[in-house]
mmCIF file of C-alpha atoms in Angstrom:
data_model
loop_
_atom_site.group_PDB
_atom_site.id
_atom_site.type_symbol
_atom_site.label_atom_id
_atom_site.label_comp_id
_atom_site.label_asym_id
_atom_site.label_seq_id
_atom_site.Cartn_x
_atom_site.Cartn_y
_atom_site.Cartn_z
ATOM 1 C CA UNK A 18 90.367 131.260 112.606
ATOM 2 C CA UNK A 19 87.169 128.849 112.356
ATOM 3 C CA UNK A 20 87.614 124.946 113.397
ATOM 4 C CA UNK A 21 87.124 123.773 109.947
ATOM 5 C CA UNK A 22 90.471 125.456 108.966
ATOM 6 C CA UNK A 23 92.342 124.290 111.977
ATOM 7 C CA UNK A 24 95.029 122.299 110.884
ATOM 8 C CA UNK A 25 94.338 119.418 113.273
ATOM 9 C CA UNK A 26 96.757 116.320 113.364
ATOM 10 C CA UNK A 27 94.909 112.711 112.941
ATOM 11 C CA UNK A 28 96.592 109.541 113.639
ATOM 12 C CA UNK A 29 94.340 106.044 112.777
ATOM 13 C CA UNK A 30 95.276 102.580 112.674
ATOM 14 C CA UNK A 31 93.221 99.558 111.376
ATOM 15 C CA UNK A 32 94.315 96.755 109.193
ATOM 16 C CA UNK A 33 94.665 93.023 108.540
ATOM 17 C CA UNK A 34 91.173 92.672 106.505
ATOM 18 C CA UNK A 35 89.412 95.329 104.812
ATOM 19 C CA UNK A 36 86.952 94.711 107.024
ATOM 20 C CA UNK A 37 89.166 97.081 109.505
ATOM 21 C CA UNK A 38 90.726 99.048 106.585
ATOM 22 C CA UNK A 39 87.938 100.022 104.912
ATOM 23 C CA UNK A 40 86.061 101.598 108.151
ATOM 24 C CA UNK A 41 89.123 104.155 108.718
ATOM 25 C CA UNK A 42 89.419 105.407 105.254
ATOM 26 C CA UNK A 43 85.773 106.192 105.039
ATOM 27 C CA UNK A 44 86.373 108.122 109.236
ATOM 28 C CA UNK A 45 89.030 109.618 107.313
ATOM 29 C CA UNK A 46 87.288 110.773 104.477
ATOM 30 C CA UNK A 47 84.663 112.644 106.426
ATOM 31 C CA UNK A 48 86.941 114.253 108.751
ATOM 32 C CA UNK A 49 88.901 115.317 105.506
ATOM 33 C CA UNK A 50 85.877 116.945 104.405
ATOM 34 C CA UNK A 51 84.885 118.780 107.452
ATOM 35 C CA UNK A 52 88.281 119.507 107.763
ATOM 36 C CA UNK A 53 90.659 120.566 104.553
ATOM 37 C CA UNK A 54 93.839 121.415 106.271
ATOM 38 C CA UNK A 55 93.846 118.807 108.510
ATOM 39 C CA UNK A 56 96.858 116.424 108.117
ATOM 40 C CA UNK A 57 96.526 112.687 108.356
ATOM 41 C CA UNK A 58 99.039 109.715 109.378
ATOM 42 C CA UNK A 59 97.623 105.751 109.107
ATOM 43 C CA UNK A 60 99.520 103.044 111.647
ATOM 44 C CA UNK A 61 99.444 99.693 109.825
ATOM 45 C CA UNK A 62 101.043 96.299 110.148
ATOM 46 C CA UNK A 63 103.821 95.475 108.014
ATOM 47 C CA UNK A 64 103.338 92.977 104.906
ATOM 48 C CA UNK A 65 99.694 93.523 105.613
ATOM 49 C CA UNK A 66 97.225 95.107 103.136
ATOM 50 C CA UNK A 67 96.438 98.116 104.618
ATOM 51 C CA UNK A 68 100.455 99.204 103.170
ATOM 52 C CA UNK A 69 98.636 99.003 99.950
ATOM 53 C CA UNK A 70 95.192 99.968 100.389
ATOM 54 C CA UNK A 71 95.477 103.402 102.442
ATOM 55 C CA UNK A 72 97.818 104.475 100.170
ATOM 56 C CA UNK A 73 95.779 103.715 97.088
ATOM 57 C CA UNK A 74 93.612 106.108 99.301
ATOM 58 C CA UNK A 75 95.154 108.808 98.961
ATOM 59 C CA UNK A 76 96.352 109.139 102.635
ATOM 60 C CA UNK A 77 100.208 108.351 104.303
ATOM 61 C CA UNK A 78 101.179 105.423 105.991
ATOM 62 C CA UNK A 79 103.644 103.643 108.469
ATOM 63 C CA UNK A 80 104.050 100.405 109.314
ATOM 64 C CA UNK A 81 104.633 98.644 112.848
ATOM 65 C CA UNK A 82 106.217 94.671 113.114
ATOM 66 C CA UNK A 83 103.441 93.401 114.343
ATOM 67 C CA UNK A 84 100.853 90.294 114.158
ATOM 68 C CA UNK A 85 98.574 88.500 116.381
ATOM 69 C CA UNK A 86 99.105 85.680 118.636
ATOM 70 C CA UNK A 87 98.784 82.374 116.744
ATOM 71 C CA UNK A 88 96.453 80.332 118.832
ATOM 72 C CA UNK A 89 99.225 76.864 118.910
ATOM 73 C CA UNK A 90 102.671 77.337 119.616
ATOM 74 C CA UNK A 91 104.729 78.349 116.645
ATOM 75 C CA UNK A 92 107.619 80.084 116.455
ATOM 76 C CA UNK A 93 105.878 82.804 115.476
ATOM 77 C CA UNK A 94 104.591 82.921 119.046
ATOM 78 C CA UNK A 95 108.212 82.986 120.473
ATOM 79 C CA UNK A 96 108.711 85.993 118.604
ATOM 80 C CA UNK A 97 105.207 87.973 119.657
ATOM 81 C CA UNK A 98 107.027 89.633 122.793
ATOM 82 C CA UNK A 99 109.500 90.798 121.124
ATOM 83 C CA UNK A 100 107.148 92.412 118.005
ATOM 84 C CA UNK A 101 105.116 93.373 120.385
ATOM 85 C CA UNK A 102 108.042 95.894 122.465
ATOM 86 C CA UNK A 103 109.356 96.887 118.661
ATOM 87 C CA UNK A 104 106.269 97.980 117.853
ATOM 88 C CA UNK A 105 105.173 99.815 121.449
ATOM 89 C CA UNK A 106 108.628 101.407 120.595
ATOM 90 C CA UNK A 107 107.910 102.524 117.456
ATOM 91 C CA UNK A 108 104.360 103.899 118.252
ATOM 92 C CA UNK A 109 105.694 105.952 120.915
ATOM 93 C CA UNK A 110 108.555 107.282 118.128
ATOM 94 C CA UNK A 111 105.461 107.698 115.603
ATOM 95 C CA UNK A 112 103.678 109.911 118.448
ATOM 96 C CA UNK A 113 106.094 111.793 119.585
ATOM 97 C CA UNK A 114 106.655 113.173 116.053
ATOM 98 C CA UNK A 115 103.441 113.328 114.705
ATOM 99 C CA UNK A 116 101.865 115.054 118.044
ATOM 100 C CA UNK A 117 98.281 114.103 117.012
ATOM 101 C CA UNK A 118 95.662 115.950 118.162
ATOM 102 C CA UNK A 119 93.148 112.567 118.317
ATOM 103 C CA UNK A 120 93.701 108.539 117.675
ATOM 104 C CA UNK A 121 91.379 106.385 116.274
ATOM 105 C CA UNK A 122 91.437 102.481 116.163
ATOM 106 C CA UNK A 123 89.039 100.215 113.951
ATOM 107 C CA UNK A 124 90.932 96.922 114.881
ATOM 108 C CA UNK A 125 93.999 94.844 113.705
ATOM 109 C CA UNK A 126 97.048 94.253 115.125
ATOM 110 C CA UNK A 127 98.963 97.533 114.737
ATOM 111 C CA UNK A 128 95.834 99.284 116.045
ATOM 112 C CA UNK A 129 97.067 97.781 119.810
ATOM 113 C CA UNK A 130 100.020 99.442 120.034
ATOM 114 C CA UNK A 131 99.368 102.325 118.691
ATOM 115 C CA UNK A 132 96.354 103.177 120.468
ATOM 116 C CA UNK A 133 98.038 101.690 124.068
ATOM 117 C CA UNK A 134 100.598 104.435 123.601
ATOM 118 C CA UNK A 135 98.029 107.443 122.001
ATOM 119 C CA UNK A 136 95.916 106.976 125.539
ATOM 120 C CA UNK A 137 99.023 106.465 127.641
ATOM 121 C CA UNK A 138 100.267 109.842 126.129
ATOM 122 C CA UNK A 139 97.343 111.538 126.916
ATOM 123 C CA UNK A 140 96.213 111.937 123.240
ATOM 124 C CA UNK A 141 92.368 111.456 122.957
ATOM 125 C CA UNK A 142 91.509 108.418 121.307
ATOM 126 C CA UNK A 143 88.132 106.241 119.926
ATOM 127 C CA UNK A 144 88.160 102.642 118.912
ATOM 128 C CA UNK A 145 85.591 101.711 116.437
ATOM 129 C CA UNK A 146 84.277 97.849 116.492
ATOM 130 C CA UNK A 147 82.851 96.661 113.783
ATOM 131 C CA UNK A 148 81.560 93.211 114.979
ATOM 132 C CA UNK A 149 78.894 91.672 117.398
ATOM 133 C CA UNK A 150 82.014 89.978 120.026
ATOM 134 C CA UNK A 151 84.823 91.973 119.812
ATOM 135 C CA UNK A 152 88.446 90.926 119.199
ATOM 136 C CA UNK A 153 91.255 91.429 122.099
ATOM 137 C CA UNK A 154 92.570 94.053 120.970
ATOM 138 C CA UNK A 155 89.715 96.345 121.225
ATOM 139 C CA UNK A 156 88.848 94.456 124.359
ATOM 140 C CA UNK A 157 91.826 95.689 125.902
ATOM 141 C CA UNK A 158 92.022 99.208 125.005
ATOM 142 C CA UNK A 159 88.222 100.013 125.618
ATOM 143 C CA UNK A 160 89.633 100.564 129.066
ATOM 144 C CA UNK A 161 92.130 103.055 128.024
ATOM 145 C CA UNK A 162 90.060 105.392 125.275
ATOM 146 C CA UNK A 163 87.472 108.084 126.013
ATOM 147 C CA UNK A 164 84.858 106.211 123.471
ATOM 148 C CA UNK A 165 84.010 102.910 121.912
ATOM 149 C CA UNK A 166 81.707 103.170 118.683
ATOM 150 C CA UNK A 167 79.679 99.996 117.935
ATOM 151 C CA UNK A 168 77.613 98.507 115.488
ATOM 152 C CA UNK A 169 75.448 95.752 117.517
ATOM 153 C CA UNK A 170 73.289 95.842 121.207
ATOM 154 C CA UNK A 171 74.545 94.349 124.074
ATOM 155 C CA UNK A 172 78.368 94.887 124.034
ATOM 156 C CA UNK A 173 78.201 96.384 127.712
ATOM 157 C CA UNK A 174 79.489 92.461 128.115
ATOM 158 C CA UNK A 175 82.857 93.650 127.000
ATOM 159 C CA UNK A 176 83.341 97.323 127.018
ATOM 160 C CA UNK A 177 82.188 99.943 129.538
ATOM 161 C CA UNK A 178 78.812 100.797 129.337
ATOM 162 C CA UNK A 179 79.650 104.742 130.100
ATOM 163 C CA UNK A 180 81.836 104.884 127.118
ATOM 164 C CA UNK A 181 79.615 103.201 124.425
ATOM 165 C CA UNK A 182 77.694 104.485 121.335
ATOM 166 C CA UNK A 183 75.846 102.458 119.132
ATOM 167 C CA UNK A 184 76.891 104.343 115.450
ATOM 168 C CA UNK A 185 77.304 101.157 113.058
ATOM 169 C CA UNK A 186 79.223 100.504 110.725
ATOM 170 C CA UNK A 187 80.558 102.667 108.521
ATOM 171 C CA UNK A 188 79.821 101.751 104.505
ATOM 172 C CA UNK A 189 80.085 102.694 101.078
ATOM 173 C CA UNK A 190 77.549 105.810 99.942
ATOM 174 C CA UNK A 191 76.706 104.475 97.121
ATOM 175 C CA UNK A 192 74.871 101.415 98.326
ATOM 176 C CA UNK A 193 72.339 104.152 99.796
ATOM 177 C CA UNK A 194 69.963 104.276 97.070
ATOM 178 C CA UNK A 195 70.712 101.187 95.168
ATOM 179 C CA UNK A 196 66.721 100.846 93.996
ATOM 180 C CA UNK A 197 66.615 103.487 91.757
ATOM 181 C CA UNK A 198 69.604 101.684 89.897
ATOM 182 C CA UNK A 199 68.168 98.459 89.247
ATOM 183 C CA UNK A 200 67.616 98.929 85.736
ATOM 184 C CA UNK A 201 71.036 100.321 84.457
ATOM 185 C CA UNK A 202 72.080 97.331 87.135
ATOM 186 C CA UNK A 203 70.483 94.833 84.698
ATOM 187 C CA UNK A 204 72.031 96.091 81.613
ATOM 188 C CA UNK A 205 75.526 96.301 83.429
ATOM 189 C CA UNK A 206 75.287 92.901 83.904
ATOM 190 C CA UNK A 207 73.352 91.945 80.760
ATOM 191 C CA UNK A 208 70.960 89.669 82.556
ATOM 192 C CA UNK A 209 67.325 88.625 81.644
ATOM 193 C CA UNK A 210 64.713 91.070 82.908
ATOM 194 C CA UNK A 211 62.109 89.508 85.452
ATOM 195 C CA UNK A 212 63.915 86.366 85.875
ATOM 196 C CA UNK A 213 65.368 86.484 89.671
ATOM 197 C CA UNK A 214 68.531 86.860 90.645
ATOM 198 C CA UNK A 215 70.794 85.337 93.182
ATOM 199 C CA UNK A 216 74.110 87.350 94.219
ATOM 200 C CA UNK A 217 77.127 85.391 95.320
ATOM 201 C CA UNK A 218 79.646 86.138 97.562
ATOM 202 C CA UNK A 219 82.672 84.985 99.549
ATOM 203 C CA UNK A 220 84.759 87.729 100.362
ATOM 204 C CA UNK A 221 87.568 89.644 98.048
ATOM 205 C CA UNK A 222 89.661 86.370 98.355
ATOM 206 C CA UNK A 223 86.950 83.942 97.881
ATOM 207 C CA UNK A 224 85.581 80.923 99.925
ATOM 208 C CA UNK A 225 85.899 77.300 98.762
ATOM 209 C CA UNK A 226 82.717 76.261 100.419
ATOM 210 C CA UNK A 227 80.526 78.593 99.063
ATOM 211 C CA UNK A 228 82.444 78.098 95.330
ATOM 212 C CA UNK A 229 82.175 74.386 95.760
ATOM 213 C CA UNK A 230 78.324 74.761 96.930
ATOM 214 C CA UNK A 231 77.664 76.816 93.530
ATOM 215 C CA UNK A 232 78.736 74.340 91.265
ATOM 216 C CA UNK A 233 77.240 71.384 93.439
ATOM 217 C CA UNK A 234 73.885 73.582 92.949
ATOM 218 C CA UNK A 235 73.998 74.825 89.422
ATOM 219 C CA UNK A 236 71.249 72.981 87.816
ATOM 220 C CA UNK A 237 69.092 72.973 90.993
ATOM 221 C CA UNK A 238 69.416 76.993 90.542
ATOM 222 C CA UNK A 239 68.348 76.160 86.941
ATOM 223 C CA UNK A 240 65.226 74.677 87.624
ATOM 224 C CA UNK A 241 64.637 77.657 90.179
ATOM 225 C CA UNK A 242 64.457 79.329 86.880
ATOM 226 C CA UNK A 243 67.378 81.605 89.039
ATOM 227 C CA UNK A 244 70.556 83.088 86.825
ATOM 228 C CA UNK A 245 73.424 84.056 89.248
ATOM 229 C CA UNK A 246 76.276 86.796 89.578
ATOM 230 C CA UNK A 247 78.611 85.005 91.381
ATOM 231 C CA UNK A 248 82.183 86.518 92.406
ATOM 232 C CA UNK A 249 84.240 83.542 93.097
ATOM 233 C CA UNK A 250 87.379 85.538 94.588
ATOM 234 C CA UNK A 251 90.546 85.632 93.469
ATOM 235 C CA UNK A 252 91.980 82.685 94.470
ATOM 236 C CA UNK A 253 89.359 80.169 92.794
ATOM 237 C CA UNK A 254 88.564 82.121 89.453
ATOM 238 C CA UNK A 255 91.264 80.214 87.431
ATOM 239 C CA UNK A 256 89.153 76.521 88.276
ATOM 240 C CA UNK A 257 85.779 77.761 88.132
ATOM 241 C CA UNK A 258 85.713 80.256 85.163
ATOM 242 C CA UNK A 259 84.661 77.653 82.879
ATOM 243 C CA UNK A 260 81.265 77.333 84.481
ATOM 244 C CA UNK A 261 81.072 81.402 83.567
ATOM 245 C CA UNK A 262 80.116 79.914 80.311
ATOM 246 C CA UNK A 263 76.673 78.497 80.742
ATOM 247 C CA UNK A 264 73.711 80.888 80.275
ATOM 248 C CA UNK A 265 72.142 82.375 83.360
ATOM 249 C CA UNK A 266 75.842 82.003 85.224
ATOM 250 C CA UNK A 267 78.124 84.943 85.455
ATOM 251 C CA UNK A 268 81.813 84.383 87.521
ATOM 252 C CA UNK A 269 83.577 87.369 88.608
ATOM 253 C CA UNK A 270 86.894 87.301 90.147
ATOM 254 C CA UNK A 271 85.879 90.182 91.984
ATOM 255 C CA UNK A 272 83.180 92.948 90.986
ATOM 256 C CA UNK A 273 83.949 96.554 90.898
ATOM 257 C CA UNK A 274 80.492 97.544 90.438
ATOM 258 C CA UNK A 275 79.113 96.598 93.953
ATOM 259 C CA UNK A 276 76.449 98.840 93.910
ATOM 260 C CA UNK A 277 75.199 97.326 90.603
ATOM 261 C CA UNK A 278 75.461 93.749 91.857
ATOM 262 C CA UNK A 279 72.954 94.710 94.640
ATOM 263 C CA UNK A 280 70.657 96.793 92.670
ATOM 264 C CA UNK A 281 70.238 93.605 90.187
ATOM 265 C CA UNK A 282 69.810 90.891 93.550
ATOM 266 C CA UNK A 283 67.115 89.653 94.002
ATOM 267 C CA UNK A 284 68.913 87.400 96.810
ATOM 268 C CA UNK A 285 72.540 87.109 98.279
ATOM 269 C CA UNK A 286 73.930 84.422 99.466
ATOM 270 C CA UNK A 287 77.249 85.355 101.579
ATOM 271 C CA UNK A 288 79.877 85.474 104.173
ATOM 272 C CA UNK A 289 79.007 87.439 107.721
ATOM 273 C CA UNK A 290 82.027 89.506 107.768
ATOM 274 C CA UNK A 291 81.445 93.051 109.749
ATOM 275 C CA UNK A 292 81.370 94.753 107.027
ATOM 276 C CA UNK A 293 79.329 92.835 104.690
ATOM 277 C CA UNK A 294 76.817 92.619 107.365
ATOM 278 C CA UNK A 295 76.386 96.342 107.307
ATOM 279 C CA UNK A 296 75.880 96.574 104.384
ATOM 280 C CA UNK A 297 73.303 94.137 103.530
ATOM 281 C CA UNK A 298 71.356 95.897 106.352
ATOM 282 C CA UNK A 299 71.375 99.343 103.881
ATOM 283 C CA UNK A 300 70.743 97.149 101.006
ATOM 284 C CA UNK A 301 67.528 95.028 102.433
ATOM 285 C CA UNK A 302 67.428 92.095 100.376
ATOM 286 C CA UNK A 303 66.855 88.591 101.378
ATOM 287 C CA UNK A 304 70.017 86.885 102.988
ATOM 288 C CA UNK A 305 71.628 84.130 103.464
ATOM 289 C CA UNK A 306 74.342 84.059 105.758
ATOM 290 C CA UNK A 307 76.663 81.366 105.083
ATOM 291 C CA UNK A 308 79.459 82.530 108.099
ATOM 292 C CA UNK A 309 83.273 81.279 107.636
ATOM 293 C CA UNK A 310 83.903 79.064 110.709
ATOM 294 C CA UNK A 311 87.651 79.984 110.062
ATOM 295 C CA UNK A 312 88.059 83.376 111.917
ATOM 296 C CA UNK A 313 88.956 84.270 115.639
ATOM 297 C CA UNK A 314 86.547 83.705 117.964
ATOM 298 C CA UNK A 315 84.017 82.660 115.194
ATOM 299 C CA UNK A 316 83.004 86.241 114.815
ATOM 300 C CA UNK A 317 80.983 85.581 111.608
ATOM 301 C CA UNK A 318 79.001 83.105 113.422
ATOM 302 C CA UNK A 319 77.961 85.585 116.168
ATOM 303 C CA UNK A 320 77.349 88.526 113.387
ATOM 304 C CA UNK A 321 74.898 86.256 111.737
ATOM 305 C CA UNK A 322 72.927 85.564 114.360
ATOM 306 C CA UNK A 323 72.683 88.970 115.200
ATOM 307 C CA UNK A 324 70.517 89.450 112.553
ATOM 308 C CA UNK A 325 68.827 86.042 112.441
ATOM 309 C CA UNK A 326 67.455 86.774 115.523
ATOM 310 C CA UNK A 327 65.224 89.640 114.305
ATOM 311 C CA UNK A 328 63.814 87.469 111.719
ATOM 312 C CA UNK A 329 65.692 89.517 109.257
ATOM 313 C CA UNK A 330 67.931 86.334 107.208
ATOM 314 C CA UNK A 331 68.561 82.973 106.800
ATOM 315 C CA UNK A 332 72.279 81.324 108.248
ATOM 316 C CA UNK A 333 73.300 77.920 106.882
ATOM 317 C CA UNK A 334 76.288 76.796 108.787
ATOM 318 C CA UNK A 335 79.194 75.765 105.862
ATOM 319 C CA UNK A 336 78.867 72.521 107.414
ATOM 320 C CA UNK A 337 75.270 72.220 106.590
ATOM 321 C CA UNK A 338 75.342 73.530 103.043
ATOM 322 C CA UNK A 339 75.244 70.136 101.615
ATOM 323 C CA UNK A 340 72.420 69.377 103.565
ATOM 324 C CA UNK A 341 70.114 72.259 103.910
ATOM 325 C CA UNK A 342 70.676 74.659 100.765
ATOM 326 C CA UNK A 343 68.461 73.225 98.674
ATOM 327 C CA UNK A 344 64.973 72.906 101.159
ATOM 328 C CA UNK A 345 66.009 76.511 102.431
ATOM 329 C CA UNK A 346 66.807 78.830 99.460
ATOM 330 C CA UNK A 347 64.648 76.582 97.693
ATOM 331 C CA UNK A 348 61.566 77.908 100.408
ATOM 332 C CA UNK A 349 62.867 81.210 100.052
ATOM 333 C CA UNK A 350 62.987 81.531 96.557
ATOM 334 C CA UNK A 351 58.986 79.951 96.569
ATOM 335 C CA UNK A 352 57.645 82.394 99.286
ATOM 336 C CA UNK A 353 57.103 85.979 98.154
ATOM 337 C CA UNK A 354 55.668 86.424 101.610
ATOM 338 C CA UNK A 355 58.915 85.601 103.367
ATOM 339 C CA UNK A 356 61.410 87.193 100.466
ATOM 340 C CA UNK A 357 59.405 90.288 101.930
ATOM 341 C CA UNK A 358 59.185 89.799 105.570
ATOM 342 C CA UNK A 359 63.580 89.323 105.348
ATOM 343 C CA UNK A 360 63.945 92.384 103.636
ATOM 344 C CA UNK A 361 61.866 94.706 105.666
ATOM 345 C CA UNK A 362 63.308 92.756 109.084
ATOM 346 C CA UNK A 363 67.218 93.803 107.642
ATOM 347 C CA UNK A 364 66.123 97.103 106.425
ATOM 348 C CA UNK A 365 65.291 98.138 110.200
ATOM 349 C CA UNK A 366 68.619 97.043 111.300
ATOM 350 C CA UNK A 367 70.483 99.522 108.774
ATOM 351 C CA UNK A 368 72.679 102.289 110.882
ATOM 352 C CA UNK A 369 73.222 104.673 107.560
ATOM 353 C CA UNK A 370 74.704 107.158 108.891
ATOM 354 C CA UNK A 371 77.195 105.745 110.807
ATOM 355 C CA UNK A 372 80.229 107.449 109.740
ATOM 356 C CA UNK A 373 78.751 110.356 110.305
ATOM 357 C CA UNK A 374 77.681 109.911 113.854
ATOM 358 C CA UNK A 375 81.413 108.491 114.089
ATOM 359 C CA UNK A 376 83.397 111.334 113.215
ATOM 360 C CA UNK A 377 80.382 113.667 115.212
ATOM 361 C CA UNK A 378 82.328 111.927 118.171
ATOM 362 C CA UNK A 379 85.387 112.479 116.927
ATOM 363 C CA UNK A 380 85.209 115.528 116.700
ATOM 364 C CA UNK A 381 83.909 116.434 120.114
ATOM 365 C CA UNK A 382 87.327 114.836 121.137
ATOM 366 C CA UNK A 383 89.355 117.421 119.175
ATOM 367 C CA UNK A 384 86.947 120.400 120.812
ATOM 368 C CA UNK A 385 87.895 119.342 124.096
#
């Protein structure tokens, strides 16, 4: 019987944001394809969206009572010790039944447990982190797995060096070759050909200071001679589809088409989640990185200047947007020089194939 009809048993956990959900799908996927009869079992947190999304996937899920440490003291805190043992519990019940063959974690809460009691088991097991400063989670089980994938230099600070490789990120394959779809891009979006474009966005939920920024900016953007796709998230597209309206301004609660909406930028402006970061890389287009200051360990922050540092995009901080956006994008939008030096910088940064070289180390795991 050959290894690709082995009918291997693969347990992964991720969750909390796409931004860990989407990265084990797409493992998944490509182990699915190298592997038809293999069977596959997601760990999530309950209430999450990862209950929803993997399942949408196409793939099985469970879900552990678990969530992270809130960082005052809340009640919610007083009940983290005992989530934590239900859930160590329940992973071990999970495992025991399941018997996977390998355990993969791309961060979240659920990911802890379940990946604490893969390794203590014996099962072999891979984290994947997606960002430049990891989260505690990972942190903590880096000492327990056989590897750690990565998407940035330098994170010998926090995991052991022997057990690194630099892979990236894993994205969608259809942002690959997004240039040869730049025209049906512009009729998708019926926008005016050879006037620039500016890309907007904040996330699949939206952020208020980039919304609020937009329609501060509107007419500056005008006399950029600039008309904008700009998804607003769901949360804000009740108060701002009015401004949809105007000419050269398009408002999206959230665009399906993101391979389109790349193809037709001619800059983005947006947050510096993991995964967006990754995939502006494959994309190459001028950036700027506007990170939330909102999430743990200001993560966004730290992706942002990952990149800034090679000369390869702009970062406003959200506190300087009222400040600074219009000298900088306006400079950016003036300088074809620049526009060109960003995009070739980013460009060199792109890790394409990293699910690939993810699920390469996977499966030397499940050869062992």
């Amino acid at each position: 019987m050959s290894s690709k009809d082995k009918t291997y048993k693969i347990i992964l956990s991720g969750g909390g944001t796409g931004g860990h959900i989407y990265p084990a799908i797409a493992i998944a996927n490509e182990l699915k394809s190298r592997y038809p009869n293999a069977k596959f079992l997601f760990v999530g947190a309950k209430g999450r969206m990862e209950m929803e999304k993997v399942p949408q996937a196409g793939f099985e899920i469970k879900g552990l009572w678990i969530t992270g440490i809130q960082r005052q003291l809340t009640l919610k805190n007083l009940m983290f010790p005992l989530k934590l043992i239900s859930s160590l519990w329940n992973a071990r019940k999970i495992i025991n039944q399941f018997k996977p063959d390998v355990a993969i974690g791309t961060g979240g809460f659920a990911s802890g447990p379940l990946l604490q009691i893969a390794a203590l088991k014996g099962v072999p097991s891979l984290i994947q982190e997606q960002n430049s400063y990891p989260g505690i989670t990972n942190k903590l089980l880096s000492k327990k797995v056989a590897k750690v994938c990565v998407a940035y230099n330098g994170l010998e600070r926090f995991f052991p060096a022997d057990k690194i490789i630099k892979t990236g990120n894993p994205v969608r394959q259809d942002l690959l070759d997004i240039s040869s779809k730049r025209e049906e891009a512009i009729k998708h979006f019926n926008l005016v050909e050879g006037k620039q474009t500016l890309l907007v966005l904040g996330g699949s939920l939206g952020a208020k200071a980039i919304n609020e920024l937009m329609v501060d900016e509107l007419d500056f953007l005008q006399t950029l001679n600039v008309q904008v796709i700009w998804q607003c998230g769901k949360l804000y597209y009740q108060t701002y589809k009015l401004y949809g309206n105007t000419k050269h301004v398009q408002i999206h609660q959230f665009i399906n088409k993101m391979d389109y909406a790349y193809a037709a930028a001619d800059f983005i402006i947006s947050r510096a989640g993991a995964s967006s970061v990754s995939e502006l890389c494959i994309v190459g287009k001028p950036v700027v990185f506007v990170p939330s200051p909102y999430v743990a360990e200001d993560h966004q922050t730290k992706n942002a200047n990952a990149i800034v540092k090679e000369n390869a995009a702009l970062l406003i901080a959200q506190e300087d947007l009222k400040v600074d956006f219009k000298n900088k994008f306006g400079q950016l939008v003036a300088s074809k020089e620049r526009q060109l030096e960003l995009s070739l910088n980013i460009k060199k940064l792109a890790l394409a194939n990293a699910t690939k070289d993810i699920v390469d180390e996977v499966e030397k795991l499940l050869h062992k």
